[in-house]
Amino acid sequence: MSDNCLFCRIARREIPATVVAEDEHLMAFRDVSPQAPVHVLVIPKAHVASLDDVREFSIVGRMAEMAASVARQEGIAERGYRVVMNTNADGGQTVFHLHLHLLGGRSLDWPPG
Ligand code: 5GP
Ligand code: ZN
């Protein structure tokens, strides 16, 4: 838990978000600035700054499982989607609470910029 961390505050429901899935350990909510018709963030409720700071990697598997479940729920699983974890400066990470982006609902370019 981190008092002033944005995503900790969303996990504690101090800041509103459109939650699309939740369990004991994780929350999935819509990105406030969507880059695709479906853009959902999956976070652990416990604070971890980035993938580089994870020490117990089972949480990452659970995040992937929730992303796959939300993709089915959102109706994008068959057409396809992308999951991304931007990590530290070169990865383009701006919020330092671990999160997985689930992007879909349109054809996505590769490679990223
Ligand atoms: P990053 O750049 O760290 O990989 O991704 C952070 C994401 O968090 C961005 O896509 C950004 O739009 C999203 N974001 C930032 N602030 C908020 C917020 O207050 N609420 C929600 N739902 N998303 C946010
Ligand atoms: Zn946090």
mmCIF file of C-alpha atoms and ligand atoms in Angstrom:
data_model
loop_
_atom_site.group_PDB
_atom_site.id
_atom_site.type_symbol
_atom_site.label_atom_id
_atom_site.label_comp_id
_atom_site.label_asym_id
_atom_site.label_seq_id
_atom_site.Cartn_x
_atom_site.Cartn_y
_atom_site.Cartn_z
ATOM 1 C CA MET A 1 0.000 0.000 0.000
ATOM 2 C CA SER A 2 1.260 3.438 -0.912
ATOM 3 C CA ASP A 3 -0.713 6.444 0.354
ATOM 4 C CA ASN A 4 -0.318 8.776 -2.587
ATOM 5 C CA CYS A 5 -0.013 6.236 -5.397
ATOM 6 C CA LEU A 6 -2.752 6.860 -7.987
ATOM 7 C CA PHE A 7 -3.554 3.198 -8.649
ATOM 8 C CA CYS A 8 -3.460 2.323 -4.914
ATOM 9 C CA ARG A 9 -6.061 5.059 -4.475
ATOM 10 C CA ILE A 10 -8.169 3.582 -7.288
ATOM 11 C CA ALA A 11 -7.812 0.119 -5.681
ATOM 12 C CA ARG A 12 -9.042 1.599 -2.381
ATOM 13 C CA ARG A 13 -11.879 3.301 -4.338
ATOM 14 C CA GLU A 14 -10.784 6.748 -3.181
ATOM 15 C CA ILE A 15 -10.617 7.786 -6.848
ATOM 16 C CA PRO A 16 -13.452 6.666 -9.116
ATOM 17 C CA ALA A 17 -12.831 4.302 -12.007
ATOM 18 C CA THR A 18 -15.006 2.161 -14.238
ATOM 19 C CA VAL A 19 -14.268 -1.264 -12.806
ATOM 20 C CA VAL A 20 -14.894 -4.173 -15.193
ATOM 21 C CA ALA A 21 -13.521 -7.051 -13.069
ATOM 22 C CA GLU A 22 -12.240 -7.569 -9.555
ATOM 23 C CA ASP A 23 -11.148 -10.328 -7.224
ATOM 24 C CA GLU A 24 -9.342 -10.561 -3.889
ATOM 25 C CA HIS A 25 -5.953 -9.611 -5.356
ATOM 26 C CA LEU A 26 -6.674 -7.710 -8.595
ATOM 27 C CA MET A 27 -8.777 -4.964 -10.129
ATOM 28 C CA ALA A 28 -9.456 -4.230 -13.827
ATOM 29 C CA PHE A 29 -10.759 -0.809 -14.863
ATOM 30 C CA ARG A 30 -11.049 1.284 -18.034
ATOM 31 C CA ASP A 31 -8.137 3.550 -18.949
ATOM 32 C CA VAL A 32 -9.106 7.234 -18.596
ATOM 33 C CA SER A 33 -7.426 7.993 -21.949
ATOM 34 C CA PRO A 34 -8.244 4.978 -24.124
ATOM 35 C CA GLN A 35 -5.923 4.219 -27.035
ATOM 36 C CA ALA A 36 -8.297 1.641 -28.560
ATOM 37 C CA PRO A 37 -12.057 0.909 -28.345
ATOM 38 C CA VAL A 38 -11.229 -1.463 -25.467
ATOM 39 C CA HIS A 39 -8.443 -0.225 -23.164
ATOM 40 C CA VAL A 40 -8.509 -1.788 -19.714
ATOM 41 C CA LEU A 41 -5.810 -1.732 -17.022
ATOM 42 C CA VAL A 42 -5.320 -4.741 -14.742
ATOM 43 C CA ILE A 43 -3.564 -3.983 -11.446
ATOM 44 C CA PRO A 44 -2.648 -5.860 -8.285
ATOM 45 C CA LYS A 45 -4.344 -4.295 -5.252
ATOM 46 C CA ALA A 46 -1.042 -4.503 -3.349
ATOM 47 C CA HIS A 47 1.484 -1.867 -4.388
ATOM 48 C CA VAL A 48 4.350 -2.975 -6.649
ATOM 49 C CA ALA A 49 6.049 -0.205 -8.646
ATOM 50 C CA SER A 50 6.831 -2.057 -11.884
ATOM 51 C CA LEU A 51 7.516 -5.453 -13.424
ATOM 52 C CA ASP A 52 11.147 -4.854 -12.456
ATOM 53 C CA ASP A 53 10.079 -4.761 -8.790
ATOM 54 C CA VAL A 54 7.983 -7.958 -8.803
ATOM 55 C CA ARG A 55 9.424 -10.642 -6.531
ATOM 56 C CA GLU A 56 6.473 -13.058 -6.476
ATOM 57 C CA PHE A 57 5.635 -13.664 -10.143
ATOM 58 C CA SER A 58 2.445 -15.631 -9.589
ATOM 59 C CA ILE A 59 0.665 -12.239 -9.466
ATOM 60 C CA VAL A 60 1.636 -11.631 -13.107
ATOM 61 C CA GLY A 61 0.029 -14.917 -14.146
ATOM 62 C CA ARG A 62 -3.139 -13.935 -12.338
ATOM 63 C CA MET A 63 -3.104 -10.559 -14.114
ATOM 64 C CA ALA A 64 -2.802 -12.332 -17.491
ATOM 65 C CA GLU A 65 -5.682 -14.630 -16.556
ATOM 66 C CA MET A 66 -7.899 -11.642 -15.668
ATOM 67 C CA ALA A 67 -6.922 -9.883 -18.928
ATOM 68 C CA ALA A 68 -7.943 -12.954 -20.955
ATOM 69 C CA SER A 69 -11.219 -13.135 -19.044
ATOM 70 C CA VAL A 70 -11.983 -9.430 -19.595
ATOM 71 C CA ALA A 71 -11.123 -9.814 -23.303
ATOM 72 C CA ARG A 72 -13.771 -12.538 -23.576
ATOM 73 C CA GLN A 73 -16.211 -10.423 -21.560
ATOM 74 C CA GLU A 74 -15.597 -7.438 -23.883
ATOM 75 C CA GLY A 75 -16.073 -9.608 -26.992
ATOM 76 C CA ILE A 76 -12.592 -9.025 -28.449
ATOM 77 C CA ALA A 77 -10.960 -12.393 -27.686
ATOM 78 C CA GLU A 78 -11.637 -14.026 -31.043
ATOM 79 C CA ARG A 79 -10.530 -11.072 -33.197
ATOM 80 C CA GLY A 80 -7.533 -10.527 -30.950
ATOM 81 C CA TYR A 81 -5.969 -8.059 -28.598
ATOM 82 C CA ARG A 82 -2.675 -6.972 -27.097
ATOM 83 C CA VAL A 83 -1.400 -6.998 -23.518
ATOM 84 C CA VAL A 84 1.467 -4.663 -22.578
ATOM 85 C CA MET A 85 3.397 -3.841 -19.411
ATOM 86 C CA ASN A 86 5.339 -0.643 -19.966
ATOM 87 C CA THR A 87 8.310 -0.840 -17.612
ATOM 88 C CA ASN A 88 10.441 2.065 -16.377
ATOM 89 C CA ALA A 89 11.567 5.018 -18.489
ATOM 90 C CA ASP A 90 12.433 3.442 -21.847
ATOM 91 C CA GLY A 91 9.294 1.308 -21.637
ATOM 92 C CA GLY A 92 7.183 4.453 -21.394
ATOM 93 C CA GLN A 93 5.845 3.768 -17.900
ATOM 94 C CA THR A 94 4.160 6.850 -16.406
ATOM 95 C CA VAL A 95 2.288 5.404 -13.413
ATOM 96 C CA PHE A 96 4.601 3.513 -11.069
ATOM 97 C CA HIS A 97 2.144 0.907 -9.833
ATOM 98 C CA LEU A 98 2.342 -2.333 -11.810
ATOM 99 C CA HIS A 99 -0.352 -2.544 -14.499
ATOM 100 C CA LEU A 100 -1.131 -4.552 -17.577
ATOM 101 C CA HIS A 101 -2.763 -2.774 -20.534
ATOM 102 C CA LEU A 102 -5.413 -4.778 -22.414
ATOM 103 C CA LEU A 103 -5.966 -3.159 -25.832
ATOM 104 C CA GLY A 104 -8.363 -4.286 -28.536
ATOM 105 C CA GLY A 105 -11.390 -3.592 -30.685
ATOM 106 C CA ARG A 106 -9.278 -2.437 -33.635
ATOM 107 C CA SER A 107 -6.291 -3.712 -35.595
ATOM 108 C CA LEU A 108 -3.124 -2.676 -33.729
ATOM 109 C CA ASP A 109 0.107 -1.647 -35.437
ATOM 110 C CA TRP A 110 3.449 -3.324 -34.848
ATOM 111 C CA PRO A 111 6.167 -2.403 -34.019
ATOM 112 C CA PRO A 112 5.240 0.194 -31.368
ATOM 113 C CA GLY A 113 6.867 3.628 -31.597
HETATM 114 P P1 5GP B 1 1.713 3.701 -18.412
HETATM 115 O O1 5GP B 1 2.057 4.867 -19.303
HETATM 116 O O2 5GP B 1 2.302 3.884 -17.025
HETATM 117 O O3 5GP B 1 2.023 2.369 -18.994
HETATM 118 O O4 5GP B 1 0.135 3.713 -18.285
HETATM 119 C C1 5GP B 1 -0.565 4.487 -17.380
HETATM 120 C C2 5GP B 1 -1.981 4.550 -17.881
HETATM 121 O O5 5GP B 1 -2.803 5.022 -16.839
HETATM 122 C C3 5GP B 1 -2.178 5.494 -19.086
HETATM 123 O O6 5GP B 1 -2.707 4.766 -20.170
HETATM 124 C C4 5GP B 1 -3.153 6.530 -18.543
HETATM 125 O O7 5GP B 1 -4.094 6.951 -19.506
HETATM 126 C C5 5GP B 1 -3.821 5.806 -17.382
HETATM 127 N N1 5GP B 1 -4.281 6.672 -16.321
HETATM 128 C C6 5GP B 1 -3.605 7.717 -15.754
HETATM 129 N N2 5GP B 1 -4.328 8.280 -14.784
HETATM 130 C C7 5GP B 1 -5.499 7.582 -14.722
HETATM 131 C C8 5GP B 1 -6.664 7.702 -13.884
HETATM 132 O O8 5GP B 1 -6.767 8.556 -13.011
HETATM 133 N N3 5GP B 1 -7.656 6.811 -14.110
HETATM 134 C C9 5GP B 1 -7.581 5.835 -15.067
HETATM 135 N N4 5GP B 1 -8.627 5.024 -15.218
HETATM 136 N N5 5GP B 1 -6.489 5.696 -15.867
HETATM 137 C C10 5GP B 1 -5.467 6.557 -15.685
HETATM 138 ZN ZN ZN B 2 0.344 1.760 -5.776
#
